Short mmCIF file of C-alpha atoms in Angstrom, two decimals:
data_model
loop_
_atom_site.label_atom_id
_atom_site.label_comp_id
_atom_site.label_asym_id
_atom_site.label_seq_id
_atom_site.Cartn_x
_atom_site.Cartn_y
_atom_site.Cartn_z
CA THR K 259 -16.94 -2.65 -1.06
CA GLN K 260 -14.58 -0.75 1.20
CA THR K 261 -13.27 2.76 0.46
CA VAL K 262 -10.71 4.99 2.16
CA SER K 263 -10.48 8.75 2.28
CA GLN K 264 -7.49 10.81 3.41
CA SER K 265 -8.79 14.34 3.40
CA ASP K 266 -5.47 16.16 3.62
CA ALA K 267 -3.13 15.82 0.66
CA HIS K 268 -0.43 17.92 2.35
CA VAL K 269 0.33 18.73 5.98
CA THR K 270 3.19 20.97 7.11
CA VAL K 271 4.34 21.28 10.71
CA PHE K 272 7.43 22.36 12.62
CA GLU K 273 9.77 19.94 14.30
CA GLY K 274 8.54 19.21 17.82
CA ASP K 275 4.91 19.91 16.95
CA SER K 276 2.20 17.29 17.29
CA VAL K 277 0.44 16.07 14.16
CA GLU K 278 -2.71 14.20 13.26
CA LEU K 279 -3.23 12.64 9.83
CA ARG K 280 -6.81 11.85 9.05
CA CYS K 281 -8.26 8.64 7.62
CA ASN K 282 -11.93 7.84 7.12
CA TYR K 283 -13.29 4.65 5.68
CA SER K 284 -16.60 3.27 4.54
CA TYR K 285 -17.54 -0.34 5.11
CA GLY K 286 -20.32 -1.79 7.17
CA GLY K 287 -18.64 -4.89 8.50
CA SER K 288 -15.51 -6.00 10.30
CA ILE K 289 -12.29 -4.58 8.90
CA TYR K 290 -8.55 -4.44 9.28
CA LEU K 291 -7.02 -0.96 9.33
CA SER K 292 -3.38 -0.07 8.91
CA TRP K 293 -1.03 2.83 8.29
CA TYR K 294 2.09 2.84 6.15
CA ILE K 295 4.89 5.33 5.61
CA GLN K 296 6.68 5.91 2.32
CA HIS K 297 9.94 7.80 2.24
CA HIS K 298 10.96 9.30 -1.09
CA GLY K 299 12.15 6.67 -3.53
CA HIS K 300 11.21 3.72 -1.39
CA GLY K 301 8.40 1.25 -0.91
CA LEU K 302 5.79 1.35 1.81
CA GLN K 303 6.76 0.42 5.33
CA PHE K 304 4.24 -0.81 7.86
CA LEU K 305 3.60 1.48 10.85
CA LEU K 306 0.70 -0.02 12.79
CA LYS K 307 -2.60 -1.86 12.49
CA TYR K 308 -5.95 -2.32 14.20
CA TYR K 309 -8.40 -5.18 14.10
CA SER K 310 -10.08 -5.38 17.47
CA GLY K 311 -9.61 -4.56 21.13
CA ASN K 312 -8.12 -1.34 22.45
CA PRO K 313 -9.02 1.35 19.90
CA VAL K 314 -5.70 3.12 20.44
CA VAL K 315 -2.83 1.23 18.89
CA GLN K 316 0.85 1.98 19.18
CA GLY K 317 3.24 1.72 16.28
CA VAL K 318 6.86 2.21 15.54
CA ASN K 319 8.76 5.42 16.12
CA GLY K 320 6.21 7.04 18.45
CA PHE K 321 3.21 6.85 16.15
CA GLU K 322 -0.21 5.85 17.39
CA ALA K 323 -3.64 5.67 15.83
CA GLU K 324 -7.14 5.64 17.20
CA PHE K 325 -10.05 3.70 15.76
CA SER K 326 -13.54 5.15 16.00
CA LYS K 327 -16.43 3.06 14.75
CA SER K 328 -18.93 5.87 15.21
CA ASP K 329 -16.84 8.24 13.06
CA SER K 330 -15.56 5.52 10.69
CA SER K 331 -12.10 6.87 11.30
CA PHE K 332 -8.58 5.70 12.02
CA HIS K 333 -6.49 8.83 12.52
CA LEU K 334 -2.72 8.68 12.94
CA ARG K 335 -1.00 10.85 15.54
CA LYS K 336 2.41 11.71 16.81
CA ALA K 337 3.07 13.89 19.83
CA SER K 338 6.38 15.40 18.69
CA VAL K 339 7.54 15.06 15.10
CA HIS K 340 11.10 14.96 13.84
CA TRP K 341 12.31 16.17 10.45
CA SER K 342 12.88 12.51 9.50
CA ASP K 343 9.13 11.93 9.75
CA SER K 344 8.74 13.84 6.49
CA ALA K 345 7.21 11.30 4.14
CA VAL K 346 3.95 10.21 2.55
CA TYR K 347 1.56 8.35 4.82
CA PHE K 348 -1.04 5.90 3.56
CA CYS K 349 -4.07 4.50 5.32
CA ALA K 350 -5.31 1.07 4.21
CA VAL K 351 -8.41 -1.00 4.91
CA SER K 352 -9.27 -4.61 4.27
CA ALA K 353 -12.70 -6.08 4.80
CA ASN K 354 -12.68 -9.14 7.03
CA THR K 355 -14.31 -11.34 4.41
CA GLY K 356 -11.42 -13.69 3.76
CA ASN K 357 -10.35 -12.20 0.43
CA TYR K 358 -7.52 -10.11 1.92
CA LYS K 359 -8.04 -7.30 -0.57
CA TYR K 360 -6.36 -4.13 0.72
CA VAL K 361 -7.57 -0.71 -0.42
CA PHE K 362 -5.40 2.35 0.11
CA GLY K 363 -6.14 6.02 0.47
CA ALA K 364 -4.56 8.68 -1.74
CA GLY K 365 -1.92 9.46 0.86
CA THR K 366 -0.95 12.50 2.95
CA ARG K 367 2.40 14.15 2.38
CA LEU K 368 3.82 15.30 5.71
CA LYS K 369 6.52 17.96 5.65
CA VAL K 370 8.34 18.67 8.88
CA ILE K 371 10.26 21.93 9.00
CA ALA K 372 13.37 21.78 11.13
CA GLU X 76 14.33 -11.93 6.84
CA ALA X 77 11.01 -11.37 5.11
CA ALA X 78 11.44 -9.83 1.69
CA VAL X 79 9.65 -8.86 -1.49
CA THR X 80 11.96 -8.27 -4.45
CA GLN X 81 10.91 -6.51 -7.62
CA SER X 82 12.72 -6.39 -10.93
CA PRO X 83 13.59 -4.38 -12.84
CA ARG X 84 13.68 -1.27 -10.64
CA ASN X 85 13.37 0.98 -13.66
CA LYS X 86 12.04 0.30 -17.14
CA VAL X 87 11.53 2.44 -20.22
CA THR X 88 9.53 1.20 -23.17
CA VAL X 89 7.68 2.61 -26.15
CA THR X 90 3.98 2.73 -26.86
CA GLY X 91 2.84 -0.71 -28.00
CA GLY X 92 5.78 -2.41 -26.34
CA ASN X 93 5.66 -5.61 -24.33
CA VAL X 94 6.71 -5.39 -20.67
CA THR X 95 6.93 -7.91 -17.85
CA LEU X 96 7.43 -6.84 -14.26
CA SER X 97 8.62 -9.49 -11.84
CA CYS X 98 8.04 -9.99 -8.14
CA ARG X 99 9.43 -12.64 -5.85
CA GLN X 100 8.66 -13.14 -2.17
CA THR X 101 10.56 -15.41 0.17
CA ASN X 102 8.05 -15.19 3.01
CA SER X 103 5.93 -18.26 2.24
CA HIS X 104 2.98 -15.89 1.94
CA ASN X 105 -0.20 -16.98 0.21
CA TYR X 106 -1.30 -13.61 -1.12
CA MET X 107 0.54 -11.41 -3.59
CA TYR X 108 -0.57 -8.08 -5.02
CA TRP X 109 0.25 -5.64 -7.80
CA TYR X 110 -0.49 -1.96 -7.23
CA ARG X 111 0.20 1.16 -9.23
CA GLN X 112 0.93 4.47 -7.53
CA ASP X 113 -0.01 7.76 -9.15
CA THR X 114 -0.10 11.26 -7.70
CA GLY X 115 -3.55 12.05 -6.40
CA HIS X 116 -4.70 8.44 -6.50
CA GLY X 117 -2.49 6.73 -3.98
CA LEU X 118 -2.12 2.99 -4.54
CA ARG X 119 -4.64 1.26 -6.75
CA LEU X 120 -4.95 -2.50 -6.91
CA ILE X 121 -4.40 -4.02 -10.34
CA HIS X 122 -4.46 -7.78 -9.66
CA TYR X 123 -3.84 -10.12 -6.77
CA SER X 124 -3.50 -13.82 -6.15
CA TYR X 125 -3.89 -16.25 -3.28
CA GLY X 126 -1.68 -18.99 -4.66
CA ALA X 127 0.05 -20.49 -7.65
CA GLY X 128 -2.25 -20.51 -10.66
CA ASN X 129 -4.80 -18.19 -9.03
CA LEU X 130 -5.65 -14.68 -10.19
CA GLN X 131 -8.10 -12.18 -8.73
CA ILE X 132 -9.14 -9.02 -10.53
CA GLY X 133 -8.37 -5.76 -8.75
CA ASP X 134 -9.84 -2.30 -9.15
CA VAL X 135 -7.87 -1.08 -12.20
CA PRO X 136 -7.18 -4.24 -14.27
CA ASP X 137 -7.66 -2.88 -17.80
CA GLY X 138 -4.55 -3.25 -19.94
CA TYR X 139 -2.84 -5.59 -17.49
CA LYS X 140 -2.45 -9.32 -17.23
CA ALA X 141 -0.85 -11.16 -14.35
CA THR X 142 0.31 -14.64 -13.67
CA ARG X 143 1.30 -16.42 -10.44
CA THR X 144 3.60 -19.19 -11.55
CA THR X 145 4.71 -20.38 -8.12
CA GLN X 146 4.10 -19.54 -4.48
CA GLU X 147 7.05 -17.15 -4.73
CA ASP X 148 6.63 -15.50 -8.13
CA PHE X 149 4.00 -13.08 -9.42
CA PHE X 150 4.36 -11.35 -12.78
CA LEU X 151 2.60 -8.32 -14.22
CA LEU X 152 2.33 -8.20 -18.00
CA LEU X 153 1.66 -5.20 -20.21
CA GLU X 154 1.29 -6.61 -23.71
CA LEU X 155 0.56 -3.32 -25.50
CA ALA X 156 1.96 -0.64 -23.25
CA SER X 157 0.39 2.82 -23.38
CA PRO X 158 1.60 6.17 -21.96
CA SER X 159 -1.25 6.02 -19.40
CA GLN X 160 0.54 3.06 -17.84
CA THR X 161 3.53 5.19 -16.95
CA SER X 162 3.57 4.78 -13.19
CA LEU X 163 5.30 3.42 -10.12
CA TYR X 164 4.39 -0.23 -9.59
CA PHE X 165 4.49 -2.01 -6.26
CA CYS X 166 4.28 -5.65 -5.44
CA ALA X 167 3.27 -6.84 -1.98
CA SER X 168 2.74 -10.12 -0.17
CA ASN X 169 0.58 -11.16 2.77
CA PRO X 170 0.26 -14.46 4.61
CA GLY X 171 -3.52 -14.46 4.19
CA GLN X 172 -4.19 -15.47 7.73
CA GLY X 173 -4.28 -13.64 10.99
CA THR X 174 -4.06 -9.88 10.93
CA GLN X 175 -0.65 -9.30 9.40
CA ALA X 176 -0.56 -6.36 6.99
CA PRO X 177 1.03 -6.63 3.52
CA LEU X 178 4.80 -6.41 3.06
CA PHE X 179 5.90 -4.26 0.11
CA GLY X 180 8.71 -4.33 -2.41
CA GLU X 181 10.74 -1.25 -3.34
CA GLY X 182 8.82 -0.59 -6.54
CA THR X 183 9.39 -0.52 -10.30
CA ARG X 184 9.25 2.79 -12.13
CA LEU X 185 7.88 2.28 -15.63
CA SER X 186 7.94 4.92 -18.35
CA VAL X 187 6.02 4.38 -21.58
CA LEU X 188 7.12 6.85 -24.24
#
């Protein structure tokens, strides 16, 4: 079965800084990986996904993520954050077995100080 | 526009009460999911379904029933609600083909007193 770990519960940066939010997974086979953002009081919004091909994927609003099979990771990055990026970020994995079961990490709360 | 609609948005009940949370998707998606969100745990999968009449057990199913009555509608039932089920509940849908990630509703906040 697949599992997801987001090692940082909280990350605080200043506006204009770069940020990396970490996601590690465990599963031996082919998987789908995705990142979501949750602003306070709202549902989860899709940011980006990876299944195959170029390990660096671009998402909305300047976010990108890089897949590493050797590290079992799918870290999310942004070169210059804005205060509006303050939110909770979730990493999700789904094993490519046809059951479309998505497992989420515990989330990382990003606080951007203006 | 693709949408997942949950109702009610907020619900308060008492211990032992009977609660039904509703979810409707208008995306013609095959898969629908119920998650609960708790601090420190992220989203945990309760039940999911790949079509009308189908039910798959998730990772935290105890105390919950679910029923998929149509392609569009997926219900979560708490027949004897307990304070431990106080949580934020999310419904999501997914086409179940290709690589599209799930689309989420806005959530239902449930308090069991």
